Amino acid sequence: MQLLELKDIYKTYFLGDIDVPVLKGVSFTIEKGELVALMGASGSGKSTLMNILGCLDHPTSGQYLLDGHDISHLSADGRALLRNSRIGFVFQNFNLLPRTSALDNVMMPLSYSTEHLSDHQARQRSEEMLNRLGLADRMNHEPSQLSGGQQQRVAIARSLINNPSILLADEPTGNLDSHTSEEILHLFQQLNKEQGLTIILVTHDAAIAHHAKRIIRISDGLIEGEIKTDEKIIPDAGGVK
Amino acid sequence: MRIYRTMSIALRALRRNPMRATLTTLGIIIGIAAVIAMMEIGNGASAAIQKSIVSMGSNMVMIQPGTAASGGVSFGAGSVMTLTPQDCEDILQQCHAVQYAAPIVQARTQVIYGNKNWVPFYIVGSTPAYLNIRNWTELAEGDVFTDKDVRNANKVCLVGNTLARELFEGVSPIGKEIRIKNVSFKVIGVLTVKGANMMGMDQDDIVIAPWTSIKYRVSGTSLGNVNQSSAASTSSTTVNSLSNLYPSSSLSLYPTQSTTQAADTPQPIRFANVDSILTSTAATENIPLAIKQVTAVLRERHHIHPEEPDDFSIRDMTEMVKTFTTATSLMTNLLLCVALISLVVGGVGIMNIMLVSVTERTREIGLRMSVGARGRDILRQFLVEAIVLCLIGGALGILLGHGGALLVKYFKHWPVETSLTAIIAAVLVSVSIGLIFGFYPAWKASRLDPIEALRYE
């Protein structure tokens, strides 16, 4: 089942008199339950693409269909709502609230949710989520008292608290050592396999990208090609010109 | 997002930087404390003034005879004798706004008991209603004279505390006889202590007797004759037989008519006049009505044509009350202004810190937006934070201000009155300051772009 589809997405930044085209007609689809890596060097436009996928930004032109609905022209509030209910973010630098316990960090997105959980329910749900990620004994620790891997797991718990359909991970292992990186990537694979969570890994590192089942290579604002893991590069008809 | 959760988020955010939060609210604390202290002390002062006015008789309306003038020379108040005891009775009967009315005859002379003598500030001849008007019905000792005493011009009197102290030195004056200008008066009561009035005059330095007794037995003159030495000289030339009902020194109001004149123009002889009439109303609001009614009655009784001026003047305490309260409220308001300025300065401090806080927490804002916070959620969060900061400052300020006022009361014995209005106003003011000065930083925060905010270093 098709979860999201990008159709001919253009994004141009208007910096004064100069127009900077970043995305120049990107099209691809992602199925529900896929683990996809979005790979590209810095400056290739992968961050911009991720912002559009994450509903943080809207494309200059083109269509973004999520579950068959065109969401490329939603208002800022509409996008905020969508981010809250459908999309989870995991960042390179974790972005946890300082001097705030892991539990409160995980509970934070619930306060913007339309579900209106009671305090007790919110707490319970957050505790369960932390339990699932193996942080049962770290709930009341502040980020400064946690290791990098633990912090990233708190961030993942936070991104999953609203049961999103897509998890967007932007260089999730960029600040972690190789051992912890492997742990986190394994966690992603596990989440993907066990819960059928659609995960999009954004990275520049081929080794990390290879943990995904499919790799979309992006270069210079265009889709360069796709690789099914353990397969060779299949030239993308629409992407390469 | 419910307000309770927003509040707890705000409190948590403030707890992350307690020192800064405290220093920021200091401006608000000082401002609110100043406002509260000013209001309490100011209210205390007003209440004290009110009390001293009440002690003079709160709803008093004084009617005085008009002023005579001849060839451009005014003879001063009381120089024409137009008020009579019948005026007083008619006022009481016909003016329903008037609760009590008492004629007043004043004298100033020596009072003697044994080998002591004293010149009391007031020798007042009146009726028992006088005490009602002055809120002075409680006696320290003895009884009030009655209307019968007034009718019979009985030689009884009430003495004030000061006089009792000066003449009797601790001995109870009840039943003792004092001599007022060589007329014996039996003391039947001692008044309670009333203290000084607003002008600093000792209100307890007084003798009160039936007005008939003072009029016919003691003074025999009007207010117009205030010349002590001339009064003394007349009394020295005429033999003052004790207790004559119509003393020889009594002023003849009209030139004696010849028999022919009397036959030609038969006139009722005006028997007596009083120096003034004191009335009071049941409530302060009735004073203007009472003045109107009294004016109408007196003009009618005195046969004054519509185009002629009054031959009497009416004064009430409202002007005096107004003057005094204006003075205190002016001072209070002045100080309030200073306090308000400090509140504004405090508000600017809040705005400054909130702006710093927004910049500092740009990434947090970006993160919150990326997990689904809308612009208005961010706006509300920072606004509530500013308001909570101000409210805490306001609460501390109220405690500090109240404490300060109590200290002033304790050490300086200034009258202080706790004002609920001031406390409510202080809370409202601190919330508004939070709203006003917190809005711009919050608005700025809500307008951040989530992508840029997330990338902010």
Tab-separated table of N, CA and C in Angstrom, chain A residues 51 56-57 77 80-81 83-84 89 91 93-100 104 108-112 116-119 122 158 162, chain B residues 1-2 4-5 8-9 12 16-17 363-364 366-378 381 449-451 454-455 457:
chain	number	residue	atom	x	y	z
A	51	ASN	N	12.711	18.119	4.887
A	51	ASN	CA	11.805	19.129	5.442
A	51	ASN	C	10.434	19.057	4.789
A	56	LEU	N	7.542	20.219	7.316
A	56	LEU	CA	8.048	21.444	7.932
A	56	LEU	C	8.017	22.569	6.908
A	57	ASP	N	8.014	22.189	5.651
A	57	ASP	CA	8.098	23.161	4.569
A	57	ASP	C	7.165	22.689	3.458
A	77	ASP	N	-0.777	25.802	10.272
A	77	ASP	CA	-1.443	25.089	11.368
A	77	ASP	C	-1.796	23.664	10.965
A	80	ALA	N	1.233	21.648	11.116
A	80	ALA	CA	1.608	21.361	12.495
A	80	ALA	C	0.805	20.173	13.020
A	81	LEU	N	-0.473	20.182	12.696
A	81	LEU	CA	-1.354	19.101	13.128
A	81	LEU	C	-0.903	17.764	12.551
A	83	ARG	N	2.118	17.018	11.456
A	83	ARG	CA	3.393	16.632	12.081
A	83	ARG	C	3.134	15.945	13.402
A	84	ASN	N	2.147	16.499	14.132
A	84	ASN	CA	1.868	15.956	15.462
A	84	ASN	C	1.326	14.546	15.383
A	89	PHE	N	9.977	12.785	14.348
A	89	PHE	CA	11.311	13.225	13.946
A	89	PHE	C	12.357	12.695	14.907
A	91	PHE	N	16.467	13.515	15.411
A	91	PHE	CA	17.490	14.424	14.898
A	91	PHE	C	18.884	13.919	15.224
A	93	ASN	N	21.292	15.708	16.550
A	93	ASN	CA	21.752	16.151	17.877
A	93	ASN	C	20.669	15.951	18.945
A	94	PHE	N	19.822	14.980	18.758
A	94	PHE	CA	18.791	14.523	19.705
A	94	PHE	C	17.705	15.562	19.987
A	95	ASN	N	18.141	16.839	20.183
A	95	ASN	CA	17.177	17.903	20.476
A	95	ASN	C	16.257	17.588	21.648
A	96	LEU	N	16.857	17.131	22.743
A	96	LEU	CA	16.028	16.943	23.937
A	96	LEU	C	16.007	18.250	24.722
A	97	LEU	N	14.921	18.451	25.485
A	97	LEU	CA	14.854	19.668	26.306
A	97	LEU	C	15.832	19.528	27.459
A	98	PRO	N	16.736	20.493	27.619
A	98	PRO	CA	17.713	20.390	28.705
A	98	PRO	C	17.025	20.520	30.068
A	99	ARG	N	17.647	19.974	31.060
A	99	ARG	CA	17.154	20.028	32.454
A	99	ARG	C	15.698	19.587	32.576
A	100	THR	N	15.344	18.635	31.745
A	100	THR	CA	13.983	18.108	31.772
A	100	THR	C	14.113	16.588	31.737
A	104	ASP	N	9.448	13.543	30.887
A	104	ASP	CA	8.808	14.791	30.446
A	104	ASP	C	9.114	15.086	28.989
A	108	MET	N	6.225	15.440	26.048
A	108	MET	CA	6.044	16.780	25.485
A	108	MET	C	5.121	16.829	24.257
A	109	PRO	N	5.293	15.948	23.246
A	109	PRO	CA	4.427	16.069	22.056
A	109	PRO	C	2.948	15.833	22.382
A	110	LEU	N	2.684	15.096	23.454
A	110	LEU	CA	1.284	14.807	23.798
A	110	LEU	C	0.519	16.072	24.150
A	111	SER	N	1.246	17.081	24.655
A	111	SER	CA	0.535	18.295	25.058
A	111	SER	C	0.046	19.081	23.848
A	112	TYR	N	0.558	18.746	22.647
A	112	TYR	CA	0.053	19.441	21.460
A	112	TYR	C	-0.892	18.562	20.665
A	116	HIS	N	-6.060	14.896	23.602
A	116	HIS	CA	-6.399	15.388	24.941
A	116	HIS	C	-6.377	14.293	25.979
A	117	LEU	N	-5.225	13.707	26.152
A	117	LEU	CA	-5.081	12.694	27.193
A	117	LEU	C	-5.023	13.371	28.548
A	118	SER	N	-5.464	12.656	29.565
A	118	SER	CA	-5.294	13.199	30.918
A	118	SER	C	-3.816	13.057	31.286
A	119	ASP	N	-3.432	13.780	32.318
A	119	ASP	CA	-2.035	13.725	32.762
A	119	ASP	C	-1.606	12.295	33.051
A	122	ALA	N	-1.205	10.247	29.879
A	122	ALA	CA	-0.013	10.675	29.154
A	122	ALA	C	1.225	10.071	29.802
A	158	ARG	N	10.190	9.725	22.061
A	158	ARG	CA	9.395	10.938	21.887
A	158	ARG	C	8.739	10.970	20.506
A	162	ASN	N	3.155	9.622	19.615
A	162	ASN	CA	1.842	9.903	19.030
A	162	ASN	C	1.443	8.903	17.940
B	1	MET	N	-4.536	22.091	24.240
B	1	MET	CA	-3.637	22.059	25.398
B	1	MET	C	-4.289	22.846	26.553
B	2	ARG	N	-4.468	22.170	27.644
B	2	ARG	CA	-5.178	22.840	28.722
B	2	ARG	C	-4.291	23.812	29.482
B	4	TYR	N	-3.874	24.269	32.557
B	4	TYR	CA	-3.130	23.714	33.684
B	4	TYR	C	-1.781	23.185	33.224
B	5	ARG	N	-1.808	22.476	32.064
B	5	ARG	CA	-0.562	21.915	31.557
B	5	ARG	C	0.367	23.036	31.103
B	8	SER	N	2.022	24.400	34.086
B	8	SER	CA	3.076	23.560	34.649
B	8	SER	C	4.313	23.604	33.745
B	9	ILE	N	4.086	23.692	32.428
B	9	ILE	CA	5.231	23.840	31.518
B	9	ILE	C	5.953	25.150	31.810
B	12	ARG	N	7.907	24.925	34.964
B	12	ARG	CA	9.108	24.112	34.787
B	12	ARG	C	10.175	24.925	34.056
B	16	ARG	N	14.003	26.235	35.528
B	16	ARG	CA	15.306	25.936	34.945
B	16	ARG	C	16.284	27.070	35.196
B	17	ASN	N	15.757	28.249	35.481
B	17	ASN	CA	16.629	29.398	35.695
B	17	ASN	C	16.107	30.236	36.855
B	363	ARG	N	15.920	26.747	19.650
B	363	ARG	CA	15.909	25.335	19.246
B	363	ARG	C	14.746	24.595	19.890
B	364	GLU	N	14.487	24.945	21.167
B	364	GLU	CA	13.350	24.304	21.845
B	364	GLU	C	12.055	24.635	21.101
B	366	GLY	N	11.804	25.407	17.930
B	366	GLY	CA	11.825	24.645	16.693
B	366	GLY	C	11.401	23.207	16.925
B	367	LEU	N	11.924	22.625	17.991
B	367	LEU	CA	11.584	21.244	18.310
B	367	LEU	C	10.095	21.099	18.594
B	368	ARG	N	9.592	22.015	19.422
B	368	ARG	CA	8.166	21.948	19.765
B	368	ARG	C	7.308	22.087	18.515
B	369	MET	N	7.759	22.966	17.611
B	369	MET	CA	6.999	23.126	16.372
B	369	MET	C	7.083	21.852	15.546
B	370	SER	N	8.261	21.208	15.524
B	370	SER	CA	8.414	20.016	14.692
B	370	SER	C	7.583	18.855	15.233
B	371	VAL	N	7.284	18.844	16.543
B	371	VAL	CA	6.419	17.774	17.042
B	371	VAL	C	4.958	18.197	17.018
B	372	GLY	N	4.678	19.335	16.421
B	372	GLY	CA	3.276	19.641	16.169
B	372	GLY	C	2.704	20.835	16.907
B	373	ALA	N	3.578	21.651	17.568
B	373	ALA	CA	3.050	22.849	18.218
B	373	ALA	C	2.750	23.891	17.143
B	374	ARG	N	1.580	24.474	17.227
B	374	ARG	CA	1.242	25.528	16.281
B	374	ARG	C	1.777	26.848	16.802
B	375	GLY	N	1.775	27.855	15.939
B	375	GLY	CA	2.248	29.178	16.346
B	375	GLY	C	1.554	29.657	17.602
B	376	ARG	N	0.238	29.411	17.653
B	376	ARG	CA	-0.493	29.939	18.804
B	376	ARG	C	-0.184	29.161	20.084
B	377	ASP	N	0.218	27.895	19.951
B	377	ASP	CA	0.633	27.150	21.144
B	377	ASP	C	1.896	27.758	21.735
B	378	ILE	N	2.821	28.113	20.836
B	378	ILE	CA	4.083	28.720	21.280
B	378	ILE	C	3.793	30.085	21.892
B	381	GLN	N	2.378	29.596	25.241
B	381	GLN	CA	3.353	29.114	26.208
B	381	GLN	C	4.197	30.257	26.775
B	449	ASP	N	10.403	30.297	12.128
B	449	ASP	CA	10.271	29.232	11.147
B	449	ASP	C	10.860	27.962	11.765
B	450	PRO	N	10.110	26.869	11.810
B	450	PRO	CA	10.612	25.677	12.502
B	450	PRO	C	11.944	25.170	11.955
B	451	ILE	N	12.151	25.294	10.637
B	451	ILE	CA	13.395	24.764	10.063
B	451	ILE	C	14.592	25.567	10.550
B	454	LEU	N	15.209	25.064	14.283
B	454	LEU	CA	15.857	23.799	14.602
B	454	LEU	C	17.350	23.863	14.314
B	455	ARG	N	17.711	24.661	13.305
B	455	ARG	CA	19.102	24.722	12.893
B	455	ARG	C	19.871	25.773	13.691
B	457	GLU	N	21.965	27.870	16.132
B	457	GLU	CA	23.043	27.488	17.059
B	457	GLU	C	23.134	28.516	18.166
